[in-house]
C-alpha positions as a printed Julia matrix, in Angstrom:
130×3 Matrix{Float64}:
 27.96  63.11  32.38
 25.21  60.53  32.49
 26.29  56.9   32.78
 23.95  53.97  32.32
 24.31  50.47  33.71
 22.02  47.65  32.65
 21.47  44.63  34.87
 19.08  41.77  35.43
 19.94  39.61  32.45
 20.45  35.89  32.67
 19.51  32.51  31.29
 15.92  31.34  31.45
 13.75  28.68  29.9
 11.08  29.55  27.34
  8.06  30.96  29.11
 10.15  32.4   31.9
 10.5   35.99  33.08
 13.24  38.49  33.74
 13.26  42.1   34.86
 15.99  44.28  33.44
 17.1   47.5   35.11
 18.78  50.54  33.62
 20.31  52.66  36.35
 21.58  56.14  35.65
 24.3   57.96  37.55
 26.05  61.28  37.18
 22.91  63.06  36.02
 19.18  62.67  36.1
 17.26  61.47  33.08
 13.83  62.28  34.47
 13.06  64.54  31.5
 14.35  62.08  28.93
 12.95  59.43  26.67
 14.47  56.04  27.46
 14.64  53.19  25.0
 15.45  49.53  25.43
 16.95  47.96  22.35
 18.62  44.62  21.7
 21.17  43.08  19.44
 21.25  39.4   18.61
 24.28  37.78  16.98
 24.34  38.53  13.28
 21.33  40.84  13.46
 20.84  44.56  13.5
 19.8   46.54  16.54
 16.11  46.18  17.28
 14.17  48.67  19.33
 12.14  46.88  21.99
 10.33  49.45  24.13
 10.46  53.14  24.91
  9.04  55.41  27.59
  8.73  59.17  27.59
  9.43  61.47  30.51
  6.87  61.17  33.29
  5.78  58.02  31.43
  3.32  60.07  29.37
  3.46  57.28  26.85
  5.14  54.01  26.04
  5.62  52.12  22.84
  6.61  48.55  22.01
  7.91  46.55  19.11
  5.24  44.23  17.71
  7.42  41.26  18.61
  7.15  41.99  22.35
  3.72  43.59  22.73
  1.71  41.96  25.47
  4.81  40.29  26.92
  7.15  43.14  27.88
  6.41  46.18  30.05
  8.61  49.25  30.38
  8.4   51.48  33.44
 10.45  54.12  35.19
 11.21  55.29  38.71
 12.64  58.78  38.46
 13.4   58.91  42.18
 15.77  55.99  41.64
 16.85  57.26  38.2
 16.06  53.81  36.88
 14.05  52.36  34.03
 12.85  48.77  34.04
 11.89  46.23  31.42
  9.69  43.43  32.7
  9.9   40.55  30.27
  7.38  37.72  30.53
  6.65  34.7   28.37
 10.17  34.81  27.02
 10.92  33.07  23.74
 14.21  31.81  22.29
 14.05  34.62  19.74
 14.3   37.12  22.61
 17.89  36.0   23.14
 20.1   39.06  22.7
 22.25  41.65  24.4
 19.87  44.24  25.81
 20.8   47.9   26.07
 19.12  50.98  27.39
 19.59  54.34  25.74
 18.67  57.86  26.75
 17.61  60.71  24.53
 18.62  63.76  26.57
 17.56  67.11  25.17
 18.48  69.24  28.18
 14.83  69.74  29.05
 11.47  68.01  28.88
 11.35  65.58  26.01
  8.56  64.73  23.59
  5.29  63.23  24.74
  5.55  60.25  22.42
  8.37  57.93  21.46
  9.17  55.41  18.78
 11.03  52.15  19.24
 13.9   53.06  17.01
 17.49  53.32  18.16
 18.94  56.11  16.07
 21.34  59.02  16.23
 19.09  61.04  18.52
 20.07  58.88  21.5
 23.17  60.28  23.15
 23.79  57.85  26.01
 23.68  54.07  26.28
 25.14  51.39  28.5
 27.19  48.26  28.02
 24.27  45.9   27.85
 23.06  42.85  29.73
 22.79  39.41  28.15
 19.46  37.6   27.99
 19.49  33.97  26.89
 16.29  31.98  26.46
 16.74  28.29  25.82
 15.46  24.93  26.95
């Protein structure tokens, strides 16, 4: 059974940077699409970035394009989200989710957290304020 643990959140000032990690244990997700999504108080889940297996492709929400970068290290069974030029509106609880199909996943991904994702973690809080 795959378990995911997010880490790296914290409090930063606007313009600052954070790198989030999503570490998997119990199973490998090297063939899986991984998505970062976030939830701010009173708002719906928002997909942030996704990466396919072998990083064939990535995709980003318009709100974070040019500021966030998703990457993966399948040796470490970990996916990262580098967040630069953070804004107060980036404040949210950030989750990673895995779409595990039991074999190689699709070559493209969309930044939508939906019922296809079968594993996710407990989240890590990111707060951006002056």
